[in-house]
Tab-separated table of C-alpha atoms in Angstrom:
chain	number	residue	atom	x	y	z
A	462	MET	CA	24.783	13.645	7.662
A	463	THR	CA	22.068	10.449	8.446
A	464	ASP	CA	19.827	8.908	5.762
A	465	PHE	CA	16.270	8.243	6.470
A	466	TYR	CA	14.762	5.339	5.200
A	467	THR	CA	10.882	4.103	4.755
A	468	LYS	CA	10.764	0.466	3.575
A	469	THR	CA	8.385	-2.144	3.000
A	470	CYS	CA	8.433	-5.765	0.694
A	471	PHE	CA	5.056	-7.558	-0.076
A	472	GLU	CA	3.146	-9.319	-2.372
A	473	ILE	CA	-0.516	-9.781	-3.782
A	474	ASN	CA	-2.174	-12.261	-4.878
A	475	GLY	CA	-5.419	-12.633	-6.757
A	476	LYS	CA	-6.504	-13.368	-10.327
A	477	LEU	CA	-4.156	-12.478	-13.574
A	478	GLU	CA	-6.615	-10.077	-14.881
A	479	SER	CA	-6.611	-8.445	-11.504
A	480	LEU	CA	-3.698	-7.667	-10.583
A	481	GLN	CA	-2.604	-6.631	-14.381
A	482	ARG	CA	-5.269	-4.068	-13.565
A	483	LEU	CA	-3.522	-2.963	-10.372
A	484	VAL	CA	-0.581	-2.200	-12.735
A	485	LYS	CA	-2.651	-0.898	-15.206
A	486	ILE	CA	-3.275	2.176	-12.376
A	487	HIS	CA	0.672	2.222	-10.357
A	488	ASN	CA	1.751	3.073	-13.781
A	489	ALA	CA	-0.704	5.843	-14.697
A	490	CYS	CA	0.009	7.054	-11.912
A	491	VAL	CA	4.204	6.931	-12.641
A	492	ARG	CA	3.476	8.451	-16.183
A	493	ALA	CA	1.655	11.391	-14.771
A	494	GLN	CA	3.574	12.362	-12.121
A	495	ARG	CA	6.491	12.589	-14.907
A	496	ASN	CA	5.108	13.940	-16.971
A	497	LEU	CA	3.385	17.721	-15.294
A	498	SER	CA	2.857	19.296	-18.694
A	499	GLU	CA	-0.262	17.052	-19.299
A	500	PRO	CA	-2.946	16.655	-17.076
A	501	PRO	CA	-3.834	13.018	-15.435
A	502	THR	CA	-5.760	11.065	-17.306
A	503	ASP	CA	-9.141	9.522	-16.375
A	504	LEU	CA	-7.572	5.958	-14.969
A	505	VAL	CA	-5.350	8.557	-12.496
A	506	ARG	CA	-7.956	10.902	-11.483
A	507	SER	CA	-10.281	7.941	-10.530
A	508	MET	CA	-8.297	6.920	-7.885
A	509	PHE	CA	-6.832	10.600	-6.718
A	510	PRO	CA	-9.284	12.801	-7.157
A	511	GLU	CA	-7.872	15.615	-5.770
A	512	TRP	CA	-4.759	15.390	-7.990
A	513	THR	CA	-3.029	18.665	-9.407
A	514	GLY	CA	0.332	17.700	-10.666
A	515	GLU	CA	3.265	19.928	-9.275
A	516	ASP	CA	3.069	19.688	-5.505
A	517	ASP	CA	1.132	17.196	-4.894
A	518	TYR	CA	1.445	15.103	-1.622
A	519	ILE	CA	1.486	11.477	-3.171
A	520	ASN	CA	4.571	9.617	-4.418
A	521	PRO	CA	4.287	6.645	-7.146
A	522	GLU	CA	8.087	6.594	-8.009
A	523	SER	CA	8.831	5.426	-4.295
A	524	VAL	CA	7.479	2.253	-4.944
A	525	THR	CA	8.136	-0.701	-8.244
A	526	VAL	CA	4.407	-2.404	-8.761
A	527	ARG	CA	5.048	-5.829	-10.431
A	528	ILE	CA	3.681	-8.875	-11.382
A	529	VAL	CA	4.570	-11.946	-11.255
A	530	GLU	CA	2.953	-14.500	-13.685
A	531	ASP	CA	4.532	-17.666	-11.343
A	532	ALA	CA	2.552	-20.549	-11.106
A	533	GLU	CA	-0.458	-18.247	-9.623
A	534	PRO	CA	0.798	-14.589	-10.424
A	535	TYR	CA	0.760	-12.230	-7.945
A	536	VAL	CA	2.422	-8.005	-7.708
A	537	GLY	CA	4.537	-7.598	-6.037
A	538	ILE	CA	5.272	-4.243	-4.581
A	539	GLU	CA	8.346	-3.223	-2.978
A	540	ASP	CA	9.789	0.229	-1.540
A	541	CYS	CA	12.480	2.719	-4.244
A	542	ASN	CA	16.146	2.726	-2.877
A	543	GLY	CA	14.078	2.460	1.317
A	544	TYR	CA	11.988	5.442	0.202
A	545	ALA	CA	8.171	3.973	0.468
A	546	ASP	CA	4.596	6.359	-0.067
A	547	ILE	CA	2.751	4.427	2.348
A	548	ASP	CA	0.021	6.754	1.894
A	549	TYR	CA	0.086	6.656	-1.503
A	550	ILE	CA	0.361	2.870	-1.352
A	551	ALA	CA	-2.452	2.388	0.354
A	552	ARG	CA	-5.181	5.042	-1.031
A	553	LEU	CA	-3.853	3.374	-4.687
A	554	LEU	CA	-4.917	-0.724	-3.159
A	555	GLN	CA	-7.928	1.433	-1.506
A	556	GLY	CA	-8.990	2.616	-5.683
A	557	TRP	CA	-8.282	-1.146	-6.754
A	558	LEU	CA	-10.577	-2.844	-3.646
A	559	LYS	CA	-13.279	-0.132	-5.587
A	560	MET	CA	-12.727	-0.949	-9.281
A	561	ILE	CA	-12.542	-4.255	-8.708
A	562	ASP	CA	-15.477	-4.408	-6.518
A	563	GLY	CA	-13.037	-6.420	-4.194
A	564	LYS	CA	-14.801	-6.526	-0.879
A	565	GLY	CA	-11.244	-8.266	1.091
A	566	VAL	CA	-8.784	-7.048	2.918
A	567	ILE	CA	-4.819	-6.259	2.136
A	568	ALA	CA	-2.598	-5.844	5.062
A	569	PHE	CA	1.288	-4.860	4.982
A	570	GLU	CA	3.738	-3.740	6.477
A	571	TYR	CA	6.240	-1.401	6.973
A	572	SER	CA	9.789	0.140	8.667
A	573	HIS	CA	11.429	3.134	9.301
A	574	ASP	CA	15.030	3.253	9.080
A	575	ALA	CA	18.457	5.245	9.749
A	576	SER	CA	21.625	4.580	7.869
A	577	ARG	CA	22.961	5.447	11.721
A	578	SER	CA	21.609	5.146	15.182
A	579	VAL	CA	18.628	7.873	15.928
A	580	SER	CA	16.277	8.420	18.807
A	581	GLY	CA	12.889	8.553	16.933
A	582	ALA	CA	14.024	7.276	14.058
A	583	TYR	CA	13.222	3.478	13.872
A	584	GLY	CA	9.538	2.019	14.305
A	585	GLY	CA	6.977	1.461	11.826
A	586	SER	CA	3.000	0.169	11.692
A	587	ALA	CA	1.062	-2.072	10.043
A	588	VAL	CA	-1.697	-1.354	7.563
A	589	ALA	CA	-4.634	-2.405	7.013
A	590	VAL	CA	-6.793	-1.768	3.290
A	591	SER	CA	-10.140	-2.148	2.737
A	592	ARG	CA	-12.532	-0.658	-0.002
A	593	ASP	CA	-13.829	1.507	3.147
A	594	THR	CA	-10.958	2.347	5.530
A	595	ILE	CA	-7.449	2.390	5.300
A	596	GLN	CA	-6.863	1.514	8.922
A	597	MET	CA	-2.350	2.120	10.072
A	598	VAL	CA	-2.039	0.860	13.573
A	599	ASP	CA	1.897	0.969	15.184
A	600	THR	CA	4.041	-1.968	15.430
A	601	SER	CA	3.601	-1.677	19.669
A	602	GLU	CA	-0.026	-1.813	19.187
A	603	VAL	CA	-0.411	-4.557	16.970
A	604	LEU	CA	2.106	-6.465	18.729
A	605	ASP	CA	-0.391	-5.973	21.789
A	606	LEU	CA	-3.211	-6.744	19.985
A	607	MET	CA	-1.322	-9.854	18.718
A	608	ARG	CA	-0.600	-10.707	22.456
A	609	GLU	CA	-3.853	-10.206	23.609
A	610	GLY	CA	-5.644	-12.164	20.549
A	611	ARG	CA	-7.822	-8.909	20.972
A	612	TYR	CA	-8.950	-7.450	16.889
A	613	LEU	CA	-7.978	-4.932	15.065
A	614	THR	CA	-11.156	-2.771	14.127
A	615	LEU	CA	-11.300	-1.061	10.737
A	616	ASP	CA	-13.854	2.339	10.892
A	617	GLN	CA	-16.740	0.581	9.361
A	618	GLY	CA	-16.778	-1.427	12.011
A	619	SER	CA	-15.650	-5.051	9.665
A	620	THR	CA	-13.308	-7.125	12.276
A	621	VAL	CA	-9.404	-8.617	11.593
A	622	MET	CA	-8.654	-10.858	13.092
A	623	ALA	CA	-4.953	-9.050	14.614
A	624	LYS	CA	-3.879	-13.832	14.502
A	625	GLU	CA	-4.596	-14.608	11.355
A	626	HIS	CA	-4.245	-11.544	8.983
A	627	LEU	CA	-1.957	-9.042	10.786
A	628	GLY	CA	0.242	-12.047	12.085
A	629	MET	CA	1.222	-12.701	8.587
A	630	VAL	CA	1.883	-9.272	7.561
A	631	GLY	CA	4.863	-9.173	5.323
A	632	PRO	CA	3.145	-10.942	2.166
A	633	GLY	CA	0.389	-9.230	1.929
A	634	ILE	CA	-3.202	-10.627	1.807
A	635	VAL	CA	-6.770	-10.210	0.051
A	636	ARG	CA	-9.417	-12.121	0.772
A	637	THR	CA	-11.972	-11.667	-1.712
C-alpha cells in the first residue's frame, strides 16, 4: 500500500500580540473540529463562516501552529505526520491578516510525496496569501517565473516579485 503525503514547514515573524492571535484562532478551530457536538465559536465562524461541523472539508488538526518566543518571536507552522490541509492553512492566514489589518503577503511552499514511486504523486506548489487573495502556483510555474525574472500577480492587482518573495519560500515571510 502506498502512503501519500502533503508536507509543509515555515515560520511567520511579527509582533508577539499578532502571532498569539494566530495561534488562538488555530486552537479554536482545532477545538471546534474535536468537539462537533457544540457549535463553533464566533472566532471560528469569523474565519470559516460556512463551518458546519461534521463533513467539513477543512482539517485544522492537519497542522501544528505554535509560537516560539525567541529573540524575535515567530509562529512555526508545519504538517502533522506528513499531511497538511493547504486550503485550511491559506484561509487561516488570510483570515488572520484581515483580523490584524495586515497589509502584507505571506508566502510558503508545500510538497506532495509518496512512500514509493508512483507516477504523478510528486510535486508541490507555492502559495501567496494576502488579506484579499490566495494564489497557488505550481512549482514548475514558480521556477519559470523566477528564471524569467517575472512577477506573480495576485488577483486583486497587487504584485509579489517572484525573486523577492517566492524565491525565499521556506521560511514564510510577512510584510505588514
